[in-house]
Amino acid sequence: MKNSLHLTFFFLLAGTVAMAQFPGGGPGGRPSGDGNGRSRPGGDAPTFSLESNAPRGNSKITGFVVDSAVTKAVEYATIALIDKTTKKPIDGTVADEKGKFSMNRIAEGEYRILITFIGYNEKLIDNIKIEKGKDLDLGVIKLSENTVLLDAVNVTGEKSLIEEKVDRLVYNAEKDLTSQGGDASDILRKVPMLSVDLDGNVSLRGSANIRVLINNKPSTIVASSIADALKMIPAELIKSVEVITSPSAKYDAEGSGGIINIITKKSTLQGLTLNVDTGIGLRGSNLGLNGSFRQGKLGVTLGGFGRAFYNKARIELDQSTIQNGSTILTRQSADAFDNGLFGRYNLGFDYDLAKNQSLTAGVNFGTRNFVRSQDYTTNLFRDNLLSSTLYRNVDTRDLSNTVDINMDYIRTFKPGQEWSVSTLYSTSTLTNNFDADILSESGSLTSRQKNLNNNTNSELTVQTDYVNPIGKNQQIEFGVKGILREVNSDFRYQVAGPTGLFASDVRSPAGLLNYNQNIAAGYLSYMFTTSNKYTFKLGSRYEYTSIDAYDQNSTITIPAYSNLVPSVNISKALSKSSTLKLAYNRRIQRPGLQQLNPNFNAANPQNINIGNPYLRPELTDNVELSLSTSFKKTYLNISLFSRSTNNGITRLAMPSDTLPGAIITTWENIGREQATGANVFGNVYLTPKWTLNGGVDLYYNYLEGMQQNLRGISETVSNSGFVIGGRVQSQLQLPHGWGLQAFGGYRGNRVQLQGYQRGMGMYSLGFRKDFPNKKGSLGLAAENFFGGMRIVSSLNSPLFNQQSTNYIYNQNVKLTFSYKIGKMSFVEKKKTKGVRNDDVKSGGGEGMN
């Protein structure tokens, strides 16, 4: 990277992010839960009625639980250890999401093991003999499906669509029946606390200042645009989505609203596999091929996914500005036709260097081709008299290619004690061009205009982390990290006459930006649990940022800055099924490429967008109080939160001084924002095969900033209002492999500094049929089938008024097919570490382009 600063730093740190695991899943080797086989919020194991005076030893029993077809793990299966003499359970645990289980401190003797899970026949393993000091590995244990549904079956051990863990909420997307054939934005729309608009811009509890990771790793395409990145990730490959509202000190300090971590599916199967996923619909089609090979110490994955989509919309714009004492009214309409082609390809390796050491590496390539054709008709009125009518046909091209290369090393010294080194290089090339034909009323060409804007965004990250348990209820974790970033943008305009020939020397307006950012960081974290069921997670992170930037005229002076960001998480187990949590953290938000890019984007000359390379980071303080509880067959979570942001990076619109009736939108550090509200969501089993889940988000949003008045003097302005949104989803498992899912969601009015964006709703209905061998499925889904959407945005100031209306015709019906090929056996997937960069603000487009 050009002009990169050498980063030399050393931190002496002490802390923790996770409590050392007790043998057997709880204190004294006893799992904890609600006494009815229900997992307590936070992911604890269920409670068994155990023999209180059972002897303890130093042996261990391990194994894997898989279904009889050996195609997947049986997650969260219940394992009970039964004394063969007394016939009473003396220990127990729950299999993890890979099907693995472990019971520690087992005394010598003879036992039986009983394994149960909803939908499967019980498995009893007799004649288990433990010798003193010797461990027992049961290997792979197969459960066969129970085709008879009993009314009294307890379903609470089944993995839910929505789960809450110690520090995050998890949406298990692999259980979503209607998302296949879509992309990541279709998944995120259904996740509690998240809101996604039609362009794919994501907000968390009303804040768009978030960080999105893919498998705990960043990508420069995400830093450039979250919406673009989501379109590259197929819904079929997403295993789960994690929403982290109060990140610990281990995470980068950026992402003031929180972190979204998208976990993709990975193979843990020995042998050769191939998955085929395809779909065809009215608005899009997709094809994906993913293969994996695992033999001995080596694992290889290779995959590719492509998706084409097509849509149309109608856009209407009414705006008025005051220029030189006259009122100029703009009335504009356009029909838009969108075509996109997205792809994502990956090659990955993992290798066991030794019993306690592993190395992983991967290369990911993403491509994006988005083309929009619009035909504008613009009428300009000066003091209520029609002054001109303009016709403009515009082809906009938004193209990008991204490459991510990572290599990670991890060494395990003993259970819970690890050291890792992670590296990542990520680079993106982006092209944002448009070609415009200006036509006469008769349709003949009068002139042409072209905007050429090429961007690159590169990032190199190196980090090392160390974690070590202290006793049974403490853990220490610390690490250091260096990030080198470079952003470049080069733009120019070309103009041609009626002949359509461009003059290569015409470059006005034109410019460039070279922006280098270097970050040195270190963190410490400490966690401990008390005997009265309090858990404290305390941490702090220090980050030092230096910036070296220049444009075509001069050096951009942005002073270096440092930030110390604390985090505190406290939880209290009120009962076996209820947990109360209190959290505080400070976050920072650095500007991203779309905010920095000085390109003068005039694809629509009445609504111009331009970035600001002088932006400074914003600071946010977050406080959250939550209660999670489960009773009978219902799980409920209630959260209260407050967020305060200073020096906020905010979109600001103002009239153009030179272009009649035009409005220019840019980004400024102009004010503060406060949000206070609540989230409520729950999941209930209406029957053993029918679930209903949903939630409501309500918060009060207040924004304050500066804008010019009629005299050209800056004055303080503010805007506020309540924002409400929600979602409801139901799944029904029918006999013979059939499944049904329905979803409906609504996002209320969005408060902006200069106005509002009205709410929108989405809904879907889908069916899926699993093949008898569970190796494939066929699905049919429909979205918004009663009609399209109407999105209205209104902006107001003393100098202008603007209202834009987008009519989106996004009704869709899609047919999907997936199939798995290969004969595999189950093995444990090696634990890996990866780079997490959580610190760059991604731009979200609003309004009319």
Short mmCIF file of N, CA, C and O in Angstrom, two decimals, residues 177-180 280-281 738-741 764-769 777-783 812-817:
data_model
loop_
_atom_site.label_atom_id
_atom_site.label_comp_id
_atom_site.label_asym_id
_atom_site.label_seq_id
_atom_site.Cartn_x
_atom_site.Cartn_y
_atom_site.Cartn_z
N LEU A 177 -37.70 -21.38 5.13
CA LEU A 177 -38.16 -22.10 3.94
C LEU A 177 -38.33 -21.20 2.72
O LEU A 177 -38.33 -21.69 1.59
N THR A 178 -38.52 -19.89 2.91
CA THR A 178 -38.89 -19.02 1.80
C THR A 178 -37.74 -18.22 1.23
O THR A 178 -37.90 -17.55 0.22
N SER A 179 -36.56 -18.28 1.85
CA SER A 179 -35.48 -17.40 1.41
C SER A 179 -34.69 -17.97 0.24
O SER A 179 -33.95 -17.24 -0.42
N GLN A 180 -34.78 -19.26 -0.01
CA GLN A 180 -33.99 -19.87 -1.08
C GLN A 180 -34.30 -19.21 -2.41
O GLN A 180 -35.44 -18.94 -2.75
N ILE A 280 -35.56 -20.39 -10.18
CA ILE A 280 -35.99 -19.51 -11.27
C ILE A 280 -37.25 -18.80 -10.83
O ILE A 280 -38.12 -19.39 -10.18
N GLY A 281 -37.32 -17.49 -11.13
CA GLY A 281 -38.46 -16.72 -10.69
C GLY A 281 -38.76 -15.57 -11.62
O GLY A 281 -38.04 -15.32 -12.60
N TRP A 738 -43.22 -32.35 3.90
CA TRP A 738 -43.72 -31.06 3.45
C TRP A 738 -43.53 -30.02 4.55
O TRP A 738 -43.62 -30.32 5.73
N GLY A 739 -43.29 -28.78 4.14
CA GLY A 739 -43.17 -27.67 5.07
C GLY A 739 -43.81 -26.42 4.51
O GLY A 739 -43.86 -26.21 3.30
N LEU A 740 -44.34 -25.58 5.40
CA LEU A 740 -45.02 -24.34 5.02
C LEU A 740 -44.50 -23.22 5.89
O LEU A 740 -44.32 -23.38 7.10
N GLN A 741 -44.25 -22.05 5.28
CA GLN A 741 -43.81 -20.89 6.04
C GLN A 741 -44.47 -19.63 5.51
O GLN A 741 -44.60 -19.44 4.30
N SER A 764 -44.39 -12.81 2.48
CA SER A 764 -44.04 -13.95 1.62
C SER A 764 -44.74 -15.20 2.13
O SER A 764 -45.12 -15.29 3.31
N LEU A 765 -44.89 -16.16 1.24
CA LEU A 765 -45.50 -17.45 1.56
C LEU A 765 -44.76 -18.51 0.76
O LEU A 765 -44.55 -18.34 -0.44
N GLY A 766 -44.37 -19.60 1.42
CA GLY A 766 -43.60 -20.61 0.72
C GLY A 766 -43.89 -22.02 1.16
O GLY A 766 -44.28 -22.27 2.31
N PHE A 767 -43.70 -22.96 0.24
CA PHE A 767 -43.82 -24.39 0.50
C PHE A 767 -42.49 -25.05 0.16
O PHE A 767 -41.77 -24.60 -0.74
N ARG A 768 -42.19 -26.15 0.83
CA ARG A 768 -41.01 -26.92 0.47
C ARG A 768 -41.28 -28.40 0.71
O ARG A 768 -41.91 -28.78 1.70
N LYS A 769 -40.78 -29.23 -0.20
CA LYS A 769 -40.90 -30.67 -0.11
C LYS A 769 -39.51 -31.27 -0.04
O LYS A 769 -38.72 -31.15 -0.99
N SER A 777 -34.42 -31.03 -2.01
CA SER A 777 -35.73 -30.44 -1.75
C SER A 777 -36.19 -29.67 -2.98
O SER A 777 -35.38 -29.26 -3.83
N LEU A 778 -37.49 -29.47 -3.05
CA LEU A 778 -38.12 -28.68 -4.10
C LEU A 778 -39.05 -27.69 -3.42
O LEU A 778 -39.81 -28.06 -2.52
N GLY A 779 -38.96 -26.40 -3.82
CA GLY A 779 -39.74 -25.39 -3.13
C GLY A 779 -40.42 -24.43 -4.07
O GLY A 779 -40.02 -24.25 -5.23
N LEU A 780 -41.47 -23.80 -3.58
CA LEU A 780 -42.21 -22.77 -4.31
C LEU A 780 -42.53 -21.66 -3.33
O LEU A 780 -43.07 -21.91 -2.25
N ALA A 781 -42.19 -20.41 -3.68
CA ALA A 781 -42.42 -19.28 -2.79
C ALA A 781 -42.92 -18.09 -3.58
O ALA A 781 -42.59 -17.92 -4.76
N ALA A 782 -43.71 -17.26 -2.94
CA ALA A 782 -44.24 -16.03 -3.55
C ALA A 782 -44.02 -14.88 -2.59
O ALA A 782 -44.16 -15.02 -1.37
N GLU A 783 -43.68 -13.70 -3.15
CA GLU A 783 -43.40 -12.51 -2.35
C GLU A 783 -44.22 -11.34 -2.87
O GLU A 783 -44.28 -11.11 -4.08
N ASN A 812 -43.08 -11.36 -6.86
CA ASN A 812 -42.18 -12.41 -7.30
C ASN A 812 -42.73 -13.78 -6.95
O ASN A 812 -43.32 -13.97 -5.87
N VAL A 813 -42.58 -14.72 -7.86
CA VAL A 813 -42.86 -16.14 -7.62
C VAL A 813 -41.62 -16.90 -8.06
O VAL A 813 -41.09 -16.66 -9.16
N LYS A 814 -41.12 -17.80 -7.23
CA LYS A 814 -39.87 -18.50 -7.57
C LYS A 814 -40.00 -19.99 -7.26
O LYS A 814 -40.64 -20.38 -6.26
N LEU A 815 -39.38 -20.79 -8.08
CA LEU A 815 -39.30 -22.24 -7.92
C LEU A 815 -37.85 -22.58 -7.62
O LEU A 815 -36.95 -22.16 -8.35
N THR A 816 -37.62 -23.33 -6.55
CA THR A 816 -36.24 -23.63 -6.13
C THR A 816 -36.02 -25.13 -6.05
O THR A 816 -36.95 -25.90 -5.80
N PHE A 817 -34.75 -25.52 -6.26
CA PHE A 817 -34.37 -26.92 -6.21
C PHE A 817 -32.97 -27.02 -5.63
O PHE A 817 -32.08 -26.24 -5.96
#
